[in-house]
Amino acid sequence: MHSINLKNISKNFVERTWRTTLGIGKAITVNALNSVSLSIPSGKIFGLLGPNGAGKTTLIKILATLILPDSGSASVCDYDLVSQPEKVRNLIGLVNANERSFYWRLTGRQNMHFFATLWNLRNAEKSKR
């Protein structure tokens, strides 16, 4: 079984400037992902590497169901990202280094313990997760 399956995932963004907002200029379409396919087996560690602007963050945001792909299909643990996003969200967590979704003065483990406490998880459940 594969934990993550992507098949021909594509995503485009429309880059707008103040000129295009005023109707003066023409919007530019930026291709962030172009037919990306990959399968990651269950239980494996996987690294996503590439230069700035290669689409790494876009791909992660699609896997986290924060944005939808324009085309292609994707699943996490056999749950479809588009038709079953709530199932996918129950399986994953995302902490983006550029966002304030964690406390930088705490370690990763301390952050997990802190948020588990906010969710009223018992100590046994905290350790399990």
XYZ file of N, CA and C in Angstrom:
387
model
N 0.846 -1.186 0.000
C 0.000 0.000 0.000
C 0.888 1.246 0.000
N 0.440 2.265 -0.682
C 1.147 3.534 -0.716
C 0.406 4.556 0.138
N 1.151 5.268 0.962
C 0.544 6.311 1.792
C 0.115 7.502 0.955
N 0.936 7.834 -0.043
C 0.648 8.988 -0.889
C 0.733 8.576 -2.350
N -0.306 8.890 -3.097
C -0.333 8.646 -4.541
C -0.727 9.933 -5.254
N 0.112 10.356 -6.167
C -0.184 11.520 -6.998
C -0.078 11.102 -8.449
N -1.041 11.515 -9.239
C -1.006 11.186 -10.661
C -1.344 12.427 -11.477
N -0.358 12.904 -12.215
C -0.520 14.041 -13.131
C -1.119 15.284 -12.467
N -0.606 15.621 -11.287
C -1.090 16.802 -10.564
C -0.534 18.074 -11.209
N -1.429 18.988 -11.525
C -1.039 20.282 -12.083
C -1.732 21.393 -11.306
N -1.037 22.520 -11.186
C -1.605 23.684 -10.510
C -1.044 24.950 -11.134
N -1.942 25.848 -11.504
C -1.573 27.151 -12.055
C -2.113 28.244 -11.148
N -1.399 29.343 -11.099
C -1.845 30.519 -10.360
C -1.867 31.703 -11.313
N -2.828 32.584 -11.109
C -2.889 33.807 -11.898
C -2.212 34.902 -11.085
N -1.173 35.464 -11.668
C -0.434 36.534 -11.011
C -1.061 37.860 -11.398
N -1.543 38.563 -10.402
C -2.200 39.842 -10.662
C -1.355 40.982 -10.091
N -1.330 42.068 -10.799
C -0.654 43.277 -10.337
C -1.698 44.376 -10.206
N -1.270 45.523 -9.765
C -2.223 46.627 -9.657
C -2.757 47.005 -11.032
N -1.943 46.802 -12.070
C -2.391 47.119 -13.436
C -3.533 46.193 -13.863
N -3.385 44.898 -13.573
C -4.443 43.958 -13.976
C -5.704 44.177 -13.150
N -5.526 44.575 -11.885
C -6.686 44.857 -11.039
C -7.491 46.028 -11.594
N -6.792 47.004 -12.145
C -7.465 48.172 -12.732
C -7.919 47.933 -14.168
N -7.602 46.765 -14.710
C -8.007 46.445 -16.066
C -7.082 47.001 -17.132
N -5.915 47.449 -16.733
C -4.960 48.034 -17.685
C -4.092 46.951 -18.326
N -3.564 46.080 -17.503
C -2.642 45.057 -17.996
C -3.301 43.701 -18.122
N -2.504 42.754 -18.546
C -2.981 41.393 -18.738
C -2.438 40.501 -17.619
N -3.298 39.656 -17.067
C -2.882 38.735 -16.008
C -1.946 37.675 -16.586
N -0.996 37.276 -15.776
C -0.024 36.263 -16.182
C -0.322 34.973 -15.431
N -0.367 33.852 -16.147
C -0.564 32.552 -15.513
C 0.794 31.925 -15.228
N 0.984 31.534 -13.968
C 2.231 30.900 -13.542
C 1.953 29.426 -13.287
N 2.715 28.571 -13.945
C 2.565 27.126 -13.776
C 3.420 26.680 -12.597
N 2.764 26.315 -11.475
C 3.491 25.893 -10.274
C 3.817 24.405 -10.310
N 2.887 23.592 -10.787
C 3.092 22.143 -10.915
C 2.606 21.706 -12.285
N 3.373 20.846 -12.933
C 3.017 20.390 -14.269
C 3.081 18.868 -14.333
N 1.943 18.219 -14.201
C 1.820 16.754 -14.312
C 2.779 16.003 -13.390
N 2.733 16.336 -12.102
C 3.579 15.661 -11.111
C 2.938 14.335 -10.723
N 3.720 13.269 -10.787
C 3.265 11.942 -10.374
C 4.301 11.337 -9.437
N 3.832 10.753 -8.346
C 4.723 10.028 -7.448
C 3.906 9.156 -6.518
N 4.554 8.115 -6.015
C 3.947 7.221 -5.029
C 4.944 7.036 -3.900
N 4.469 7.202 -2.680
C 5.318 7.022 -1.509
C 4.767 5.844 -0.721
N 5.551 4.761 -0.591
C 5.082 3.582 0.138
C 4.856 3.880 1.621
N 3.933 3.161 2.221
C 3.669 3.301 3.653
C 4.919 2.949 4.446
N 5.158 3.687 5.506
C 6.279 3.407 6.389
C 7.619 3.924 5.918
N 7.663 4.625 4.810
C 8.923 5.141 4.273
C 9.069 6.631 4.579
N 10.301 7.052 4.744
C 10.601 8.471 4.918
C 10.940 9.034 3.547
N 10.382 10.194 3.259
C 10.524 10.780 1.932
C 10.910 12.246 2.071
N 11.847 12.697 1.266
C 12.240 14.100 1.256
C 11.818 14.754 -0.046
N 11.361 15.977 0.047
C 10.945 16.739 -1.128
C 11.925 17.896 -1.294
N 12.800 17.782 -2.277
C 13.872 18.756 -2.473
C 13.743 19.437 -3.823
N 14.183 20.674 -3.885
C 14.189 21.394 -5.150
C 14.513 22.851 -4.941
N 14.825 23.548 -6.015
C 15.163 24.971 -5.905
C 13.934 25.819 -5.584
N 14.182 27.069 -5.196
C 13.085 28.008 -4.947
C 12.201 28.104 -6.186
N 10.891 28.094 -5.951
C 9.952 28.234 -7.058
C 9.668 26.951 -7.811
N 10.153 25.814 -7.295
C 9.962 24.539 -7.991
C 8.585 23.926 -7.754
N 7.830 24.428 -6.764
C 6.495 23.906 -6.504
C 6.387 23.031 -5.269
N 7.421 22.975 -4.454
C 7.405 22.128 -3.254
C 6.282 22.528 -2.298
N 6.198 23.804 -1.983
C 5.171 24.281 -1.058
C 3.784 24.087 -1.647
N 3.626 24.322 -2.924
C 2.336 24.106 -3.584
C 1.923 22.646 -3.465
N 2.852 21.730 -3.692
C 2.557 20.303 -3.586
C 2.155 19.930 -2.162
N 2.877 20.441 -1.171
C 2.551 20.157 0.229
C 1.177 20.727 0.581
N 0.866 21.921 0.106
C -0.448 22.514 0.389
C -1.569 21.713 -0.262
N -1.317 21.132 -1.409
C -2.313 20.256 -2.038
C -2.493 19.003 -1.194
N -1.392 18.392 -0.752
C -1.481 17.188 0.080
C -2.182 17.465 1.407
N -2.043 18.678 1.923
C -2.693 19.055 3.177
C -4.117 19.553 2.961
N -4.601 19.511 1.742
C -5.939 19.946 1.325
C -6.175 21.439 1.573
N -5.111 22.225 1.579
C -5.256 23.673 1.730
C -5.612 24.342 0.413
N -5.155 23.755 -0.687
C -5.536 24.212 -2.025
C -5.851 22.983 -2.868
N -6.650 23.167 -3.894
C -7.026 22.060 -4.772
C -6.156 22.053 -6.023
N -5.852 20.873 -6.535
C -5.133 20.819 -7.814
C -6.067 21.226 -8.948
N -5.497 21.757 -10.025
C -6.292 22.090 -11.206
C -6.649 20.841 -11.992
N -5.750 19.867 -11.978
C -6.009 18.606 -12.675
C -5.187 17.503 -12.031
N -5.544 16.274 -12.371
C -4.867 15.109 -11.820
C -5.621 14.541 -10.632
N -5.075 13.480 -10.066
C -5.702 12.852 -8.903
C -4.650 12.631 -7.827
N -5.102 12.682 -6.576
C -4.193 12.512 -5.450
C -4.934 11.855 -4.301
N -4.218 11.003 -3.574
C -4.812 10.363 -2.407
C -3.771 10.208 -1.309
N -4.264 10.219 -0.075
C -3.455 9.948 1.106
C -4.122 8.782 1.816
N -3.402 7.675 1.966
C -3.941 6.448 2.580
C -5.269 6.055 1.930
N -5.321 6.122 0.625
C -6.478 5.759 -0.197
C -7.677 6.700 -0.063
N -7.524 7.825 0.618
C -8.584 8.833 0.676
C -8.292 9.902 -0.374
N -9.277 10.178 -1.211
C -9.114 11.164 -2.268
C -9.059 12.574 -1.675
N -8.079 13.347 -2.107
C -7.893 14.695 -1.564
C -9.043 15.635 -1.884
N -9.677 15.448 -3.023
C -10.741 16.358 -3.445
C -12.093 15.946 -2.869
N -12.428 14.665 -2.952
C -13.756 14.226 -2.512
C -13.819 13.842 -1.032
N -12.665 13.608 -0.392
C -12.653 13.216 1.021
C -11.626 14.031 1.827
N -11.654 15.355 1.707
C -10.624 16.155 2.384
C -10.644 16.021 3.905
N -11.824 15.847 4.491
C -11.900 15.724 5.949
C -11.203 14.460 6.439
N -11.281 13.379 5.680
C -10.589 12.131 6.042
C -9.076 12.332 5.977
N -8.631 13.043 4.948
C -7.197 13.315 4.796
C -6.710 14.189 5.945
N -7.471 15.222 6.288
C -7.064 16.135 7.367
C -6.966 15.428 8.709
N -7.763 14.378 8.908
C -7.682 13.614 10.153
C -6.397 12.803 10.247
N -5.734 12.588 9.119
C -4.524 11.764 9.089
C -3.227 12.562 9.117
N -3.293 13.823 8.755
C -2.057 14.591 8.591
C -2.064 15.851 9.437
N -0.905 16.419 9.580
C -0.737 17.715 10.220
C 0.336 18.473 9.470
N 0.207 19.762 9.402
C 1.177 20.577 8.677
C 1.568 21.766 9.531
N 2.859 21.943 9.707
C 3.392 23.129 10.361
C 4.342 23.767 9.368
N 3.950 24.896 8.853
C 4.764 25.616 7.888
C 5.701 26.550 8.647
N 6.974 26.491 8.338
C 7.969 27.289 9.061
C 7.739 28.786 8.929
N 7.060 29.214 7.890
C 6.836 30.642 7.671
C 5.568 31.159 8.328
N 4.848 30.298 9.012
C 3.594 30.698 9.630
C 3.719 30.647 11.141
N 2.778 31.223 11.817
C 2.780 31.249 13.274
C 1.884 30.144 13.836
N 1.999 28.945 13.293
C 1.161 27.839 13.746
C 1.853 27.007 14.820
N 3.033 27.445 15.267
C 3.733 26.780 16.356
C 4.539 27.831 17.114
N 5.013 27.447 18.285
C 5.801 28.365 19.099
C 7.278 28.091 18.896
N 7.991 29.048 18.334
C 9.377 28.854 17.933
C 10.313 28.640 19.112
N 9.924 29.059 20.301
C 10.793 28.861 21.466
C 10.694 27.444 22.025
N 9.719 26.690 21.597
C 9.547 25.309 22.056
C 10.109 24.346 21.024
N 10.519 23.175 21.489
C 10.951 22.129 20.567
C 9.729 21.563 19.856
N 9.962 20.750 18.850
C 8.854 20.103 18.147
C 8.007 19.269 19.091
N 8.662 18.482 19.944
C 7.940 17.635 20.909
C 7.143 18.495 21.892
N 7.735 19.583 22.379
C 7.030 20.469 23.305
C 5.819 21.119 22.637
N 5.943 21.486 21.373
C 4.806 22.029 20.634
C 3.685 21.008 20.544
N 4.041 19.756 20.224
C 3.010 18.712 20.127
C 2.330 18.506 21.473
N 3.098 18.489 22.554
C 2.528 18.317 23.892
C 1.604 19.493 24.236
N 2.040 20.697 23.911
C 1.247 21.890 24.188
C -0.109 21.832 23.490
N -0.092 21.537 22.186
C -1.350 21.513 21.442
C -2.216 20.313 21.815
N -1.592 19.203 22.191
C -2.366 18.053 22.672
C -3.086 18.412 23.966
N -2.432 19.186 24.820
C -3.060 19.639 26.062
C -4.239 20.562 25.762
N -4.077 21.440 24.779
C -5.187 22.318 24.389
C -6.397 21.522 23.911
N -6.133 20.367 23.304
C -7.208 19.514 22.805
C -7.699 18.528 23.867
N -7.225 18.683 25.100
C -7.633 17.841 26.238
C -7.341 16.360 26.035
N -6.236 16.057 25.375
C -5.853 14.656 25.226
C -5.212 14.167 26.515
N -5.522 12.931 26.882
C -4.918 12.337 28.074
C -3.457 12.015 27.800
N -2.678 11.874 28.875
C -1.244 11.623 28.729
C -0.946 10.384 27.901
N -1.718 9.317 28.094
C -1.494 8.086 27.321
C -1.727 8.341 25.835
N -2.755 9.108 25.529
C -3.060 9.425 24.130
C -1.997 10.354 23.545
N -1.510 11.293 24.350
C -0.438 12.187 23.896
C 0.793 11.383 23.501
N 1.180 10.455 24.364
C 2.366 9.634 24.090
C 2.169 8.766 22.861
N 0.973 8.225 22.712
C 0.671 7.365 21.568
C 0.790 8.130 20.253
N 0.285 9.343 20.244
C 0.289 10.145 19.024
C 1.648 10.733 18.744
